[in-house]
Amino acid sequence: MNTKQFVIYRKLKNQKLFDDMAKLLTEENMDQAAETAYSCAHRLLELAVAYGLEGNLWHCFLALCLADNENAYSTSCEIVGEAEGSLNMLVKRDFALIKELFDCDISCLDQICGSDSQLWKELKNYKAANGSSRMFNKRIRDRLVELAVSLEHAETVEEFHRMITDFYKEFGVGKFGLNKAFRVIEKKEKVEIEPIVNIEHIYLNDLVGYELQKKKLIDNTQAFVDGKAANNVLLYGDAGTGKSSSVKAVLNEYYDKGLRIIEVYKHQFQCLSDIIEQIKDRNYKFIIYMDDLSFEETELEYKYLKAIIEGGLGKKPANVLIYATSNRRHLVRESFKDKRTLDDDVHINDTVQEKLSLVARFGVTIYYGAPNKKEFQNIVKVLADKYKVIMPEEELLLEANKWELSHGGLSGRTASQFITYLLGNADGN
């Protein structure tokens, strides 16, 4: 098979392995191909360990190629379903070629490796050590393995086509389809968005209290994923009150509806235009997340942020919002110098207004205040019940009160740390 015949599915991340396997499985008179066969087996094993693959590794590899290949067809199908028109017709030939490869029996390669070889028979029924993946979360890893098994049983090209398209609609494609959260990496003059594989699995129901705050955040996020008008959000208030956890929770709640999050640090704000350029035409909804946001007087990065949020010539894409958390209500530090009537700056009010204008560009601001004593104790009781801490309530609250006095005061974070302490010392008690 000539793999250059593909119209849509080109430039795979593991192109050489794909080409070598296709040649091994479809060419005849491969008398000197043993070295290539062993090399392919080694690379398939490396991928299996990295991605947690199991079963028929050739089928898993092809499923991974299909799930990870961002092209005109796959990006058109992500989240919204099957593409229409000529694109849908053109891709059918590609699927026919891929299905032809899928139908090949890799155990026949043992003949190339030698009469006593059982290598490819074992790779056809590979058993993973623990099923864990360094590249994807468990849900995605399991879905990829399921996709490989489903495609194996597809009887027609049309059924094969439908299964792949359904996958793109459910999960998307490439790094944005197969991951929830991302970070920004600057490599020389290039800005890359890289996946964060392991993120905290926290949901809104796990956050005790702050019902009004959560509702406000949910309403805005729901409107965003539904394609309606939505605002940038600033969550501000006391430390340890659940601001960052709330943002992580909405990501987990709305991930299956196409929501993704990109974490950007203050020193990377000059890259915001490049980041938006990379995500503006995708079918996902992106939150650009800025944690613990604040600026000192000498830091001017806030001006990049102001221009991106509102005020630059370019229009911010409809699929991008900014969510920020901060312990400050006013993100740029003010000083008494700003308020003196005579100073180096003649128009002192202009200086103050420039610093305050950043907050004004967040359409939704949500305040998270420290809990009072009763609210703190309720958080402790709920967490103790959730994690099955066995202790009389009176003793539990007494110990919690002692803990908060020496560990940062009343906050949800302090309550969580107290419960963690109890769990870690349960055997010792």
Coordinates of C-alpha atoms in Angstrom, one line a residue:
M1 CA 0.0 0.0 0.0
N2 CA 1.3 3.5 -0.8
T3 CA 0.6 5.5 2.3
K4 CA 1.0 8.7 0.3
Q5 CA -2.4 8.0 -1.2
F6 CA -4.2 9.5 1.8
V7 CA -6.0 12.8 1.0
I8 CA -6.8 14.0 4.6
Y9 CA -4.9 11.8 7.1
R10 CA -1.3 12.9 6.5
K11 CA 1.6 14.0 8.7
L12 CA 0.9 11.6 11.6
K13 CA 3.0 12.1 14.7
N14 CA 4.3 8.5 14.3
Q15 CA 4.5 8.6 10.5
K16 CA 7.6 6.4 10.2
L17 CA 6.0 3.6 12.3
F18 CA 2.8 3.9 10.3
D19 CA 4.7 3.7 7.0
D20 CA 6.9 0.8 8.1
M21 CA 3.9 -1.2 9.5
A22 CA 1.9 -0.6 6.3
K23 CA 4.8 -1.8 4.2
L24 CA 5.3 -4.9 6.3
L25 CA 1.6 -5.9 6.2
T26 CA 0.9 -5.2 2.6
E27 CA 4.1 -5.9 0.6
E28 CA 5.2 -9.3 -0.5
N29 CA 8.8 -10.8 -0.7
M30 CA 9.9 -9.1 2.5
D31 CA 12.8 -11.5 3.1
Q32 CA 15.1 -8.9 4.7
A33 CA 12.4 -7.2 6.8
A34 CA 13.1 -8.8 10.1
E35 CA 15.0 -5.8 11.4
T36 CA 12.2 -3.5 10.5
A37 CA 9.6 -5.8 12.1
Y38 CA 11.6 -5.9 15.4
S39 CA 12.0 -2.1 15.3
C40 CA 8.2 -1.7 14.8
A41 CA 7.5 -4.1 17.7
H42 CA 9.8 -2.1 20.0
R43 CA 8.1 1.2 19.0
L44 CA 4.6 -0.2 19.6
L45 CA 5.6 -1.4 23.0
E46 CA 7.0 2.0 23.9
L47 CA 3.7 3.6 22.9
A48 CA 1.7 0.9 24.8
V49 CA 3.6 1.8 28.0
A50 CA 3.3 5.5 27.5
Y51 CA -0.4 5.5 26.7
G52 CA -1.5 2.5 28.7
L53 CA -2.7 0.6 25.6
E54 CA -3.7 -3.0 25.7
G55 CA -5.3 -5.7 23.4
N56 CA -4.2 -5.6 19.8
L57 CA -1.5 -3.0 19.8
W58 CA -1.7 -2.4 16.0
H59 CA -5.4 -1.6 16.3
C60 CA -4.7 0.6 19.3
F61 CA -2.0 2.4 17.4
L62 CA -4.3 3.1 14.4
A63 CA -7.0 4.3 16.8
L64 CA -4.5 6.6 18.4
C65 CA -3.4 8.0 15.0
L66 CA -7.1 8.7 14.1
A67 CA -7.8 10.3 17.5
D68 CA -4.7 12.5 17.6
N69 CA -4.5 13.6 13.9
E70 CA -5.7 17.2 13.5
N71 CA -6.7 17.7 9.9
A72 CA -9.4 19.5 7.9
Y73 CA -12.0 16.7 8.5
S74 CA -11.3 15.9 12.1
T75 CA -11.3 19.5 13.3
S76 CA -14.5 20.1 11.4
C77 CA -16.2 17.2 13.2
E78 CA -15.0 17.9 16.8
I79 CA -17.9 18.5 19.1
V80 CA -20.4 19.3 16.3
G81 CA -20.4 16.0 14.5
E82 CA -20.1 14.8 10.9
A83 CA -18.8 17.4 8.3
E84 CA -21.0 18.1 5.3
G85 CA -20.3 18.5 1.6
S86 CA -17.1 17.5 -0.4
L87 CA -15.0 17.1 2.7
N88 CA -17.2 14.2 3.9
M89 CA -16.9 12.5 0.5
L90 CA -13.2 13.0 0.2
V91 CA -12.4 11.4 3.5
K92 CA -14.2 8.1 2.7
R93 CA -11.3 7.0 0.6
D94 CA -9.0 7.5 3.5
F95 CA -11.2 5.5 5.8
A96 CA -11.2 2.7 3.2
L97 CA -7.4 2.6 3.2
I98 CA -7.2 2.7 7.0
K99 CA -9.8 0.0 7.4
E100 CA -7.7 -2.2 5.0
L101 CA -4.8 -1.8 7.3
F102 CA -7.0 -2.4 10.3
D103 CA -8.1 -5.7 8.8
C104 CA -4.5 -7.0 8.5
D105 CA -3.5 -9.7 11.0
I106 CA -0.2 -8.7 12.6
S107 CA 0.5 -12.2 13.8
C108 CA 1.6 -13.0 10.3
L109 CA 4.7 -10.9 11.0
D110 CA 6.1 -13.7 13.2
Q111 CA 7.0 -15.4 9.9
I112 CA 9.3 -12.5 9.1
C113 CA 10.9 -12.6 12.6
G114 CA 11.5 -16.3 12.5
S115 CA 9.8 -19.6 12.7
D116 CA 10.0 -19.7 16.5
S117 CA 8.8 -16.1 17.0
Q118 CA 5.8 -15.5 19.2
L119 CA 6.4 -11.7 19.3
W120 CA 3.5 -10.5 17.1
K121 CA 1.1 -13.0 18.5
E122 CA 1.8 -11.5 21.9
L123 CA 1.4 -8.0 20.6
K124 CA -2.0 -8.9 19.2
N125 CA -3.2 -9.8 22.7
Y126 CA -1.1 -7.5 24.8
K127 CA -1.9 -7.2 28.5
A128 CA -1.0 -3.9 30.1
A129 CA 0.8 -3.9 33.5
N130 CA -1.6 -1.6 35.2
G131 CA -3.6 0.3 32.5
S132 CA -2.3 3.7 33.6
S133 CA -1.3 6.3 31.0
R134 CA 1.4 9.0 31.3
M135 CA -0.2 10.8 28.4
F136 CA -4.0 10.8 29.0
N137 CA -6.3 10.5 31.9
K138 CA -7.9 7.1 32.5
R139 CA -11.2 8.1 30.9
I140 CA -9.6 9.0 27.6
R141 CA -7.2 6.0 27.8
D142 CA -10.2 3.6 28.3
R143 CA -12.1 5.2 25.4
L144 CA -9.2 4.9 23.0
V145 CA -8.9 1.1 23.8
E146 CA -12.7 0.8 23.4
L147 CA -12.4 2.6 20.0
A148 CA -9.8 0.2 18.8
V149 CA -12.0 -2.8 19.7
S150 CA -15.1 -1.2 18.1
L151 CA -13.2 -0.5 14.9
E152 CA -12.0 -4.1 14.8
H153 CA -15.6 -5.2 14.5
A154 CA -16.7 -2.7 11.9
E155 CA -18.0 -4.7 8.9
T156 CA -18.1 -1.9 6.4
V157 CA -16.2 1.3 5.6
E158 CA -19.4 3.3 6.3
E159 CA -19.6 1.8 9.8
F160 CA -15.9 2.5 10.3
H161 CA -16.4 6.1 9.2
R162 CA -19.4 6.6 11.6
M163 CA -17.5 5.2 14.6
I164 CA -14.6 7.6 14.0
T165 CA -16.9 10.6 13.5
D166 CA -18.9 9.8 16.6
F167 CA -15.6 9.8 18.5
Y168 CA -14.7 13.2 17.2
K169 CA -18.1 14.5 18.2
E170 CA -17.8 13.0 21.7
F171 CA -14.2 13.8 22.5
G172 CA -12.8 16.0 19.8
V173 CA -9.4 15.4 18.2
G174 CA -5.7 16.0 19.0
K175 CA -4.4 17.5 22.2
F176 CA -7.5 19.7 22.7
G177 CA -9.8 16.8 22.3
L178 CA -8.0 14.4 24.4
N179 CA -7.1 16.7 27.4
K180 CA -8.9 19.1 29.6
A181 CA -6.2 21.5 30.8
F182 CA -3.1 23.1 29.3
R183 CA -0.1 25.2 30.1
V184 CA 1.9 27.6 27.9
I185 CA 5.5 26.8 27.1
E186 CA 7.8 29.4 25.5
K187 CA 10.4 27.8 23.3
K188 CA 12.7 30.4 21.8
E189 CA 10.3 32.5 19.7
K190 CA 7.6 29.9 19.5
V191 CA 4.6 29.7 21.9
E192 CA 3.3 26.1 22.5
I193 CA 0.2 25.0 24.3
E194 CA 1.0 21.7 26.1
P195 CA -1.5 19.4 27.9
I196 CA -1.6 19.0 31.7
V197 CA -2.3 15.3 32.1
N198 CA -3.1 15.0 35.8
I199 CA -5.5 17.6 37.2
E200 CA -7.5 17.6 40.4
H201 CA -10.9 15.9 40.1
I202 CA -13.0 18.3 42.0
Y203 CA -16.6 19.1 41.3
L204 CA -18.9 21.9 42.5
N205 CA -20.8 19.6 44.9
D206 CA -17.5 19.1 46.6
L207 CA -17.2 22.8 47.6
V208 CA -19.1 23.3 50.8
G209 CA -21.0 26.6 51.1
Y210 CA -20.6 29.6 48.8
E211 CA -23.9 28.7 47.0
L212 CA -24.5 32.2 45.6
Q213 CA -20.9 32.5 44.3
K214 CA -21.1 29.1 42.6
K215 CA -24.4 29.9 41.0
K216 CA -23.1 33.1 39.5
L217 CA -20.1 31.2 38.1
I218 CA -22.2 28.4 36.8
D219 CA -24.7 30.7 35.1
N220 CA -21.9 32.5 33.2
T221 CA -20.1 29.3 32.3
Q222 CA -23.3 27.6 31.1
A223 CA -24.1 30.6 28.9
F224 CA -20.5 30.4 27.5
V225 CA -20.7 26.7 26.5
D226 CA -24.2 27.2 25.1
G227 CA -22.8 29.8 22.7
K228 CA -24.6 32.7 24.4
A229 CA -23.1 36.0 25.5
A230 CA -20.9 35.6 28.6
N231 CA -18.5 37.7 30.5
N232 CA -14.9 37.5 31.7
V233 CA -14.8 36.6 35.4
L234 CA -12.8 37.8 38.4
L235 CA -13.0 35.7 41.6
Y236 CA -11.5 37.6 44.4
G237 CA -11.4 37.5 48.2
D238 CA -9.7 35.9 51.2
A239 CA -7.1 33.2 50.8
G240 CA -8.2 29.6 51.0
T241 CA -11.9 30.2 50.3
G242 CA -12.2 28.1 47.1
K243 CA -11.7 30.5 44.2
S244 CA -9.2 28.3 42.3
S245 CA -11.2 25.2 43.2
S246 CA -14.3 26.7 41.8
V247 CA -12.6 27.3 38.4
K248 CA -11.3 23.7 38.4
A249 CA -14.8 22.4 39.3
V250 CA -16.5 24.2 36.3
L251 CA -13.9 22.7 34.0
N252 CA -14.7 19.2 35.2
E253 CA -18.5 19.9 35.0
Y254 CA -18.4 21.2 31.5
Y255 CA -15.5 19.3 29.9
D256 CA -17.8 16.9 28.0
K257 CA -19.6 20.0 26.5
G258 CA -16.3 21.2 24.9
L259 CA -14.9 23.4 27.7
R260 CA -11.1 23.5 28.0
I261 CA -8.8 25.6 30.2
I262 CA -5.4 27.1 29.5
E263 CA -3.3 28.3 32.5
V264 CA -1.3 31.4 31.8
Y265 CA 1.1 33.1 34.2
K266 CA 1.7 36.8 34.5
H267 CA 5.1 36.8 32.8
Q268 CA 3.5 35.1 29.7
F269 CA 0.9 37.9 29.1
Q270 CA 2.9 39.1 26.1
C271 CA 2.1 35.7 24.5
L272 CA -1.7 36.1 24.8
S273 CA -2.2 37.1 21.2
D274 CA -0.3 34.0 20.0
I275 CA -2.3 31.8 22.3
I276 CA -5.6 33.2 21.1
E277 CA -4.5 32.8 17.5
Q278 CA -3.9 29.1 18.0
I279 CA -7.4 28.4 19.5
K280 CA -9.7 30.9 17.9
D281 CA -10.9 28.6 15.1
R282 CA -11.4 25.4 17.1
N283 CA -14.9 24.1 18.1
Y284 CA -14.1 24.2 21.8
K285 CA -14.8 26.9 24.4
F286 CA -11.6 28.0 26.0
I287 CA -11.1 29.6 29.4
I288 CA -7.7 31.4 29.8
Y289 CA -7.1 31.0 33.5
M290 CA -5.0 33.3 35.6
D291 CA -4.5 32.2 39.2
D292 CA -3.6 34.6 42.0
L293 CA -3.5 37.6 39.7
S294 CA -2.0 40.8 41.0
F295 CA 0.5 43.5 40.0
E296 CA 3.0 45.6 41.8
E297 CA 3.5 49.2 40.8
T298 CA 6.6 48.4 38.7
E299 CA 4.9 45.5 36.8
L300 CA 3.4 46.6 33.5
E301 CA 2.1 43.2 32.2
Y302 CA -1.4 44.3 33.1
K303 CA -1.4 46.5 30.0
Y304 CA -1.1 43.4 27.8
L305 CA -4.1 41.9 29.6
K306 CA -6.2 45.1 29.2
A307 CA -5.6 45.2 25.5
I308 CA -6.6 41.5 25.1
I309 CA -9.7 41.7 27.2
E310 CA -11.0 44.9 25.6
G311 CA -9.5 47.8 23.7
G312 CA -7.2 46.3 21.1
L313 CA -8.0 46.5 17.4
G314 CA -8.5 42.7 17.1
K315 CA -11.8 41.3 18.3
K316 CA -11.6 38.7 21.0
P317 CA -13.0 35.4 19.6
A318 CA -16.4 34.2 20.9
N319 CA -14.9 30.9 22.0
V320 CA -12.5 32.5 24.5
L321 CA -13.1 33.9 28.0
I322 CA -10.7 35.0 30.8
Y323 CA -11.2 33.7 34.4
A324 CA -8.9 35.1 37.0
T325 CA -8.5 34.7 40.8
S326 CA -7.0 37.1 43.1
N327 CA -6.8 38.0 46.8
R328 CA -7.1 41.7 45.8
R329 CA -10.3 43.5 44.7
H330 CA -8.1 45.9 42.7
L331 CA -5.5 43.9 40.8
V332 CA -2.9 46.7 40.5
R333 CA -1.4 47.8 43.8
E334 CA -2.3 51.3 44.8
S335 CA -0.2 53.5 47.1
F336 CA -0.7 56.8 48.9
K337 CA 1.6 58.3 46.3
D338 CA -1.1 57.8 43.7
K339 CA -3.5 60.0 45.8
R340 CA -1.2 63.0 46.5
T341 CA -2.3 66.0 44.6
L342 CA 1.2 67.0 43.7
D343 CA 3.6 64.3 42.5
D344 CA 5.7 63.4 39.5
D345 CA 2.5 62.8 37.6
V346 CA 0.6 66.0 37.0
H347 CA -2.7 64.2 36.1
I348 CA -2.7 62.0 39.1
N349 CA -6.4 60.9 38.6
D350 CA -5.5 59.5 35.2
T351 CA -2.9 57.3 36.9
V352 CA -5.4 56.0 39.4
Q353 CA -8.1 55.4 36.8
E354 CA -5.6 53.5 34.6
K355 CA -4.9 51.0 37.5
L356 CA -8.6 50.6 38.3
S357 CA -9.7 50.1 34.7
L358 CA -8.4 46.5 34.6
V359 CA -10.9 45.3 37.1
A360 CA -13.7 47.1 35.2
R361 CA -13.0 44.9 32.2
F362 CA -14.2 41.8 34.0
G363 CA -17.9 41.8 33.5
V364 CA -18.6 39.4 36.4
T365 CA -16.8 39.8 39.8
I366 CA -17.5 37.2 42.5
Y367 CA -16.4 37.8 46.1
Y368 CA -15.3 34.8 48.3
G369 CA -15.1 35.9 51.9
A370 CA -13.7 33.9 54.8
P371 CA -16.3 31.7 56.6
N372 CA -17.5 32.6 60.1
K373 CA -17.0 30.1 62.9
K374 CA -20.3 28.3 62.3
E375 CA -19.7 28.0 58.5
F376 CA -16.1 26.8 59.2
Q377 CA -17.4 24.1 61.5
N378 CA -20.0 23.0 58.9
I379 CA -17.3 22.6 56.3
V380 CA -15.3 20.5 58.8
K381 CA -18.3 18.2 59.5
V382 CA -19.2 17.8 55.8
L383 CA -15.6 16.9 54.9
A384 CA -15.3 14.5 57.9
D385 CA -18.4 12.8 56.7
K386 CA -17.2 12.6 53.1
Y387 CA -13.9 11.1 54.0
K388 CA -15.4 8.9 56.8
V389 CA -13.5 10.4 59.7
I390 CA -14.7 8.5 62.8
M391 CA -14.7 10.9 65.8
P392 CA -17.4 12.3 68.1
E393 CA -18.6 15.7 66.7
E394 CA -17.8 17.6 69.9
E395 CA -14.2 16.4 69.8
L396 CA -13.9 16.9 66.0
L397 CA -15.0 20.6 66.3
L398 CA -12.8 21.2 69.3
E399 CA -9.7 19.8 67.5
A400 CA -10.7 21.8 64.4
N401 CA -10.8 25.0 66.4
K402 CA -7.4 24.3 67.8
W403 CA -6.1 23.6 64.3
E404 CA -7.4 26.8 62.7
L405 CA -5.8 29.0 65.4
S406 CA -2.3 27.8 64.5
H407 CA -2.8 27.1 60.8
G408 CA -4.1 30.1 59.0
G409 CA -7.5 30.9 60.5
L410 CA -11.0 30.2 59.3
S411 CA -11.1 29.0 55.7
G412 CA -12.1 26.1 53.6
R413 CA -8.4 25.3 52.9
T414 CA -7.7 25.1 56.6
A415 CA -10.6 22.8 57.1
S416 CA -9.4 20.5 54.3
Q417 CA -5.9 20.5 55.7
F418 CA -7.3 19.6 59.1
I419 CA -9.2 16.6 57.7
T420 CA -6.1 15.5 55.8
Y421 CA -4.1 15.6 59.0
L422 CA -6.7 13.4 60.7
L423 CA -6.6 10.9 57.9
G424 CA -2.9 10.8 57.9
N425 CA -2.8 10.2 61.6
A426 CA -5.7 7.8 61.9
D427 CA -3.5 4.7 62.4
G428 CA -1.4 6.4 65.0
N429 CA -4.5 7.2 67.1

